[in-house]
PDB file of C-alpha atoms in Angstrom:
ATOM      1  CA  MET A 538     -67.486 -13.146 163.881  1.00  0.00           C
ATOM      2  CA  GLN A 539     -68.145 -15.534 161.179  1.00  0.00           C
ATOM      3  CA  GLU A 540     -66.499 -18.201 163.773  1.00  0.00           C
ATOM      4  CA  GLN A 541     -68.493 -17.678 166.779  1.00  0.00           C
ATOM      5  CA  GLU A 542     -72.079 -17.821 164.065  1.00  0.00           C
ATOM      6  CA  GLN A 543     -70.851 -21.488 162.935  1.00  0.00           C
ATOM      7  CA  GLU A 544     -70.247 -22.686 166.753  1.00  0.00           C
ATOM      8  CA  LYS A 545     -73.844 -21.355 166.800  1.00  0.00           C
ATOM      9  CA  LYS A 546     -74.554 -23.796 164.292  1.00  0.00           C
ATOM     10  CA  LYS A 547     -73.269 -26.682 165.175  1.00  0.00           C
ATOM     11  CA  ARG A 548     -74.421 -26.769 168.871  1.00  0.00           C
ATOM     12  CA  TYR A 549     -78.391 -26.292 167.354  1.00  0.00           C
ATOM     13  CA  LYS A 550     -77.208 -29.021 164.615  1.00  0.00           C
ATOM     14  CA  TRP A 551     -76.131 -31.342 167.708  1.00  0.00           C
ATOM     15  CA  GLN A 552     -78.797 -30.981 169.858  1.00  0.00           C
ATOM     16  CA  LEU A 553     -81.704 -31.196 167.215  1.00  0.00           C
ATOM     17  CA  MET A 554     -79.557 -34.577 166.464  1.00  0.00           C
ATOM     18  CA  CYS A 555     -79.755 -35.459 170.170  1.00  0.00           C
ATOM     19  CA  ALA A 556     -83.312 -34.664 170.040  1.00  0.00           C
ATOM     20  CA  SER A 557     -85.539 -38.214 170.842  1.00  0.00           C
ATOM     21  CA  SER A 558     -88.895 -36.874 170.507  1.00  0.00           C
ATOM     22  CA  LEU A 559     -88.829 -36.361 166.673  1.00  0.00           C
ATOM     23  CA  SER A 560     -88.012 -38.949 164.268  1.00  0.00           C
ATOM     24  CA  ALA A 561     -85.915 -38.127 162.173  1.00  0.00           C
ATOM     25  CA  ARG A 562     -87.914 -37.710 158.951  1.00  0.00           C
ATOM     26  CA  GLN A 563     -89.639 -35.120 160.921  1.00  0.00           C
ATOM     27  CA  LYS A 564     -86.402 -33.326 161.570  1.00  0.00           C
ATOM     28  CA  ARG A 565     -85.494 -32.877 157.961  1.00  0.00           C
ATOM     29  CA  GLU A 566     -88.937 -31.506 156.984  1.00  0.00           C
ATOM     30  CA  LEU A 567     -88.700 -29.166 160.113  1.00  0.00           C
ATOM     31  CA  VAL A 568     -85.138 -27.437 158.799  1.00  0.00           C
ATOM     32  CA  ALA A 569     -86.808 -27.527 155.000  1.00  0.00           C
ATOM     33  CA  LEU A 570     -89.825 -25.695 156.433  1.00  0.00           C
ATOM     34  CA  LEU A 571     -88.462 -23.106 158.994  1.00  0.00           C
ATOM     35  CA  GLY A 572     -84.881 -22.620 156.991  1.00  0.00           C
ATOM     36  CA  SER A 573     -82.696 -23.668 159.963  1.00  0.00           C
ATOM     37  CA  GLU A 574     -81.977 -25.661 163.258  1.00  0.00           C
ATOM     38  CA  GLU A 575     -81.929 -22.518 165.334  1.00  0.00           C
ATOM     39  CA  ALA A 576     -85.594 -21.910 163.233  1.00  0.00           C
ATOM     40  CA  VAL A 577     -86.663 -24.941 165.122  1.00  0.00           C
ATOM     41  CA  PHE A 578     -85.534 -24.622 168.348  1.00  0.00           C
ATOM     42  CA  THR A 579     -86.143 -21.131 169.022  1.00  0.00           C
ATOM     43  CA  ALA A 580     -90.101 -21.301 167.028  1.00  0.00           C
ATOM     44  CA  GLU A 581     -92.866 -21.193 168.736  1.00  0.00           C
ATOM     45  CA  ARG A 582     -95.365 -23.906 169.954  1.00  0.00           C
ATOM     46  CA  GLU A 583     -98.117 -22.522 167.318  1.00  0.00           C
ATOM     47  CA  ARG A 584     -96.105 -22.773 164.685  1.00  0.00           C
ATOM     48  CA  LEU A 585     -94.153 -25.729 165.052  1.00  0.00           C
ATOM     49  CA  LEU A 586     -98.096 -27.289 165.464  1.00  0.00           C
ATOM     50  CA  PHE A 587     -98.940 -25.209 162.390  1.00  0.00           C
ATOM     51  CA  SER A 588     -96.351 -27.181 159.971  1.00  0.00           C
ATOM     52  CA  GLY A 589     -98.446 -30.235 160.694  1.00  0.00           C
ATOM     53  CA  VAL A 590     -95.212 -32.460 160.739  1.00  0.00           C
ATOM     54  CA  ALA A 591     -95.435 -33.861 164.359  1.00  0.00           C
ATOM     55  CA  LYS A 592     -98.583 -34.739 166.066  1.00  0.00           C
ATOM     56  CA  PRO A 593     -99.622 -32.297 169.122  1.00  0.00           C
ATOM     57  CA  LYS A 594     -97.713 -35.309 172.017  1.00  0.00           C
ATOM     58  CA  ARG A 595     -94.643 -34.865 169.533  1.00  0.00           C
ATOM     59  CA  VAL A 596     -94.672 -31.284 169.620  1.00  0.00           C
ATOM     60  CA  GLU A 597     -95.248 -31.680 173.322  1.00  0.00           C
ATOM     61  CA  ALA A 598     -92.660 -33.547 173.321  1.00  0.00           C
ATOM     62  CA  PHE A 599     -89.983 -31.569 171.688  1.00  0.00           C
ATOM     63  CA  LEU A 600     -90.917 -28.600 173.469  1.00  0.00           C
ATOM     64  CA  GLU A 601     -90.482 -29.853 177.349  1.00  0.00           C
ATOM     65  CA  GLU A 602     -87.040 -31.998 175.590  1.00  0.00           C
ATOM     66  CA  ARG A 603     -85.463 -29.036 173.486  1.00  0.00           C
ATOM     67  CA  GLY A 604     -85.510 -26.949 177.019  1.00  0.00           C
ATOM     68  CA  LYS A 605     -83.060 -29.481 178.533  1.00  0.00           C
ATOM     69  CA  LEU A 606     -80.986 -30.276 175.820  1.00  0.00           C
ATOM     70  CA  CYS A 607     -78.055 -28.272 176.900  1.00  0.00           C
ATOM     71  CA  GLY A 608     -74.044 -27.591 174.889  1.00  0.00           C
ATOM     72  CA  LEU A 609     -72.512 -29.443 177.836  1.00  0.00           C
ATOM     73  CA  GLU A 610     -72.506 -32.924 176.394  1.00  0.00           C
ATOM     74  CA  PHE A 611     -71.736 -31.096 172.895  1.00  0.00           C
ATOM     75  CA  GLU A 612     -68.280 -29.665 174.610  1.00  0.00           C
ATOM     76  CA  HIS A 613     -67.313 -33.033 175.888  1.00  0.00           C
ATOM     77  CA  TYR A 614     -67.307 -34.809 172.608  1.00  0.00           C
ATOM     78  CA  HIS A 615     -66.026 -31.987 170.383  1.00  0.00           C
ATOM     79  CA  ARG A 616     -63.142 -31.845 172.360  1.00  0.00           C
ATOM     80  CA  ALA A 617     -62.682 -35.960 172.289  1.00  0.00           C
ATOM     81  CA  GLY A 618     -62.870 -35.283 168.669  1.00  0.00           C
ATOM     82  CA  VAL A 619     -65.970 -36.539 167.789  1.00  0.00           C
ATOM     83  CA  GLN A 620     -67.797 -34.957 165.174  1.00  0.00           C
ATOM     84  CA  LEU A 621     -71.148 -34.257 163.406  1.00  0.00           C
ATOM     85  CA  VAL A 622     -73.086 -34.626 159.899  1.00  0.00           C
ATOM     86  CA  THR A 623     -76.097 -33.998 158.848  1.00  0.00           C
ATOM     87  CA  PHE A 624     -77.863 -35.147 155.306  1.00  0.00           C
ATOM     88  CA  ASP A 625     -77.924 -31.728 154.208  1.00  0.00           C
ATOM     89  CA  GLU A 626     -74.351 -31.069 154.216  1.00  0.00           C
ATOM     90  CA  PRO A 627     -71.582 -32.283 151.414  1.00  0.00           C
ATOM     91  CA  ASP A 628     -70.168 -34.583 153.364  1.00  0.00           C
ATOM     92  CA  PHE A 629     -73.468 -36.853 154.709  1.00  0.00           C
ATOM     93  CA  PRO A 630     -72.500 -40.406 152.750  1.00  0.00           C
ATOM     94  CA  GLU A 631     -74.392 -40.391 149.252  1.00  0.00           C
ATOM     95  CA  ARG A 632     -75.675 -44.203 150.317  1.00  0.00           C
ATOM     96  CA  LEU A 633     -77.355 -43.469 153.085  1.00  0.00           C
ATOM     97  CA  LYS A 634     -79.535 -40.190 151.175  1.00  0.00           C
ATOM     98  CA  ASP A 635     -81.316 -43.118 149.294  1.00  0.00           C
ATOM     99  CA  LEU A 636     -82.211 -45.317 152.377  1.00  0.00           C
ATOM    100  CA  PRO A 637     -86.334 -44.611 153.167  1.00  0.00           C
ATOM    101  CA  ASP A 638     -85.128 -43.832 156.282  1.00  0.00           C
ATOM    102  CA  CYS A 639     -82.727 -42.095 155.965  1.00  0.00           C
ATOM    103  CA  PRO A 640     -80.266 -40.973 158.913  1.00  0.00           C
ATOM    104  CA  TYR A 641     -81.357 -37.379 159.693  1.00  0.00           C
ATOM    105  CA  GLY A 642     -77.138 -37.658 160.891  1.00  0.00           C
ATOM    106  CA  LEU A 643     -74.478 -39.369 161.978  1.00  0.00           C
ATOM    107  CA  PHE A 644     -71.866 -38.894 165.142  1.00  0.00           C
ATOM    108  CA  TYR A 645     -68.583 -39.698 163.405  1.00  0.00           C
ATOM    109  CA  LYS A 646     -64.713 -39.597 164.883  1.00  0.00           C
ATOM    110  CA  GLY A 647     -62.552 -39.762 162.530  1.00  0.00           C
ATOM    111  CA  ASN A 648     -62.824 -39.971 158.370  1.00  0.00           C
ATOM    112  CA  LEU A 649     -66.104 -40.307 156.737  1.00  0.00           C
ATOM    113  CA  PRO A 650     -65.890 -42.601 153.659  1.00  0.00           C
ATOM    114  CA  GLY A 651     -65.461 -41.397 150.202  1.00  0.00           C
ATOM    115  CA  ARG A 652     -67.349 -42.337 148.094  1.00  0.00           C
ATOM    116  CA  GLY A 653     -66.798 -46.476 146.307  1.00  0.00           C
ATOM    117  CA  GLU A 654     -65.058 -47.105 149.788  1.00  0.00           C
ATOM    118  CA  GLN A 655     -66.002 -50.166 150.945  1.00  0.00           C
ATOM    119  CA  ILE A 656     -67.742 -49.882 154.470  1.00  0.00           C
ATOM    120  CA  VAL A 657     -68.457 -53.322 156.302  1.00  0.00           C
ATOM    121  CA  SER A 658     -70.301 -52.023 160.214  1.00  0.00           C
ATOM    122  CA  ILE A 659     -69.779 -54.781 162.946  1.00  0.00           C
ATOM    123  CA  VAL A 660     -72.529 -54.633 165.630  1.00  0.00           C
ATOM    124  CA  GLY A 661     -73.675 -56.443 168.367  1.00  0.00           C
ATOM    125  CA  ALA A 662     -74.482 -57.223 172.345  1.00  0.00           C
ATOM    126  CA  ARG A 663     -73.463 -54.358 174.221  1.00  0.00           C
ATOM    127  CA  ARG A 664     -73.420 -57.041 177.162  1.00  0.00           C
ATOM    128  CA  CYS A 665     -70.936 -59.025 175.583  1.00  0.00           C
ATOM    129  CA  SER A 666     -68.519 -61.770 176.296  1.00  0.00           C
ATOM    130  CA  GLU A 667     -64.856 -61.265 176.517  1.00  0.00           C
ATOM    131  CA  TYR A 668     -64.471 -63.912 173.972  1.00  0.00           C
ATOM    132  CA  GLY A 669     -66.824 -61.803 171.296  1.00  0.00           C
ATOM    133  CA  ARG A 670     -64.831 -58.841 172.603  1.00  0.00           C
ATOM    134  CA  LYS A 671     -62.114 -60.361 171.096  1.00  0.00           C
ATOM    135  CA  GLU A 672     -63.030 -61.247 168.303  1.00  0.00           C
ATOM    136  CA  SER A 673     -64.952 -58.557 166.973  1.00  0.00           C
ATOM    137  CA  GLY A 674     -61.814 -56.480 167.766  1.00  0.00           C
ATOM    138  CA  GLU A 675     -59.466 -59.060 165.502  1.00  0.00           C
ATOM    139  CA  ILE A 676     -62.216 -59.299 162.658  1.00  0.00           C
ATOM    140  CA  ALA A 677     -62.664 -55.351 162.391  1.00  0.00           C
ATOM    141  CA  ALA A 678     -58.611 -55.122 162.520  1.00  0.00           C
ATOM    142  CA  PHE A 679     -58.551 -57.687 160.077  1.00  0.00           C
ATOM    143  CA  LEU A 680     -61.044 -55.189 157.331  1.00  0.00           C
ATOM    144  CA  ALA A 681     -58.895 -52.375 158.678  1.00  0.00           C
ATOM    145  CA  GLU A 682     -55.505 -53.895 157.701  1.00  0.00           C
ATOM    146  CA  HIS A 683     -56.684 -55.007 153.873  1.00  0.00           C
ATOM    147  CA  GLY A 684     -58.728 -52.109 152.473  1.00  0.00           C
ATOM    148  CA  PHE A 685     -62.423 -51.916 154.655  1.00  0.00           C
ATOM    149  CA  SER A 686     -63.671 -49.134 156.529  1.00  0.00           C
ATOM    150  CA  VAL A 687     -65.486 -50.055 159.957  1.00  0.00           C
ATOM    151  CA  ALA A 688     -68.941 -48.119 160.668  1.00  0.00           C
ATOM    152  CA  SER A 689     -70.765 -49.351 163.713  1.00  0.00           C
ATOM    153  CA  GLY A 690     -73.021 -47.509 166.201  1.00  0.00           C
ATOM    154  CA  MET A 691     -69.730 -46.827 168.750  1.00  0.00           C
ATOM    155  CA  ALA A 692     -72.078 -48.428 171.332  1.00  0.00           C
ATOM    156  CA  LEU A 693     -70.424 -50.388 173.885  1.00  0.00           C
ATOM    157  CA  GLY A 694     -69.056 -54.084 173.351  1.00  0.00           C
ATOM    158  CA  ILE A 695     -69.052 -55.149 170.054  1.00  0.00           C
ATOM    159  CA  ASP A 696     -69.111 -52.178 168.589  1.00  0.00           C
ATOM    160  CA  GLY A 697     -66.731 -50.288 170.130  1.00  0.00           C
ATOM    161  CA  ALA A 698     -64.049 -53.176 170.151  1.00  0.00           C
ATOM    162  CA  ALA A 699     -64.069 -52.611 166.646  1.00  0.00           C
ATOM    163  CA  HIS A 700     -63.748 -49.250 166.307  1.00  0.00           C
ATOM    164  CA  ARG A 701     -60.820 -49.693 169.146  1.00  0.00           C
TER     165      ARG A 701
END
């Protein structure tokens, strides 16, 4: 039973992370105010409006969006080993919590960097040349071999090549 409850919590976290109608700050504030991601997803329109966290237009967009967010993406990525860590979890990188616009959460595959670990972000064009793709992969491999963790947005192009 506890395992099912944990799975349910993960799904709500995932869905809130995917909700594009609210900013990271608004998501954090709503979770703090309402107590959980599930409470945000099940809150009535009036409760969300009364919270004052988001303007009415944003609340309406979220209400429309939350009806469309489903678990299919969750299932696909979960099976592929993609995980989610949110700002309120112990594994969330401390350095990110200090950012003025700290992200609500991070999708990741593999291991999150530990404290004090050296991290390099490699980001670039989604539509890149074959040369750019090759070089970003080689640079990432070199850095990884020398003790750096490589972080990126996991997008296509340069980001994806860096992770491969």
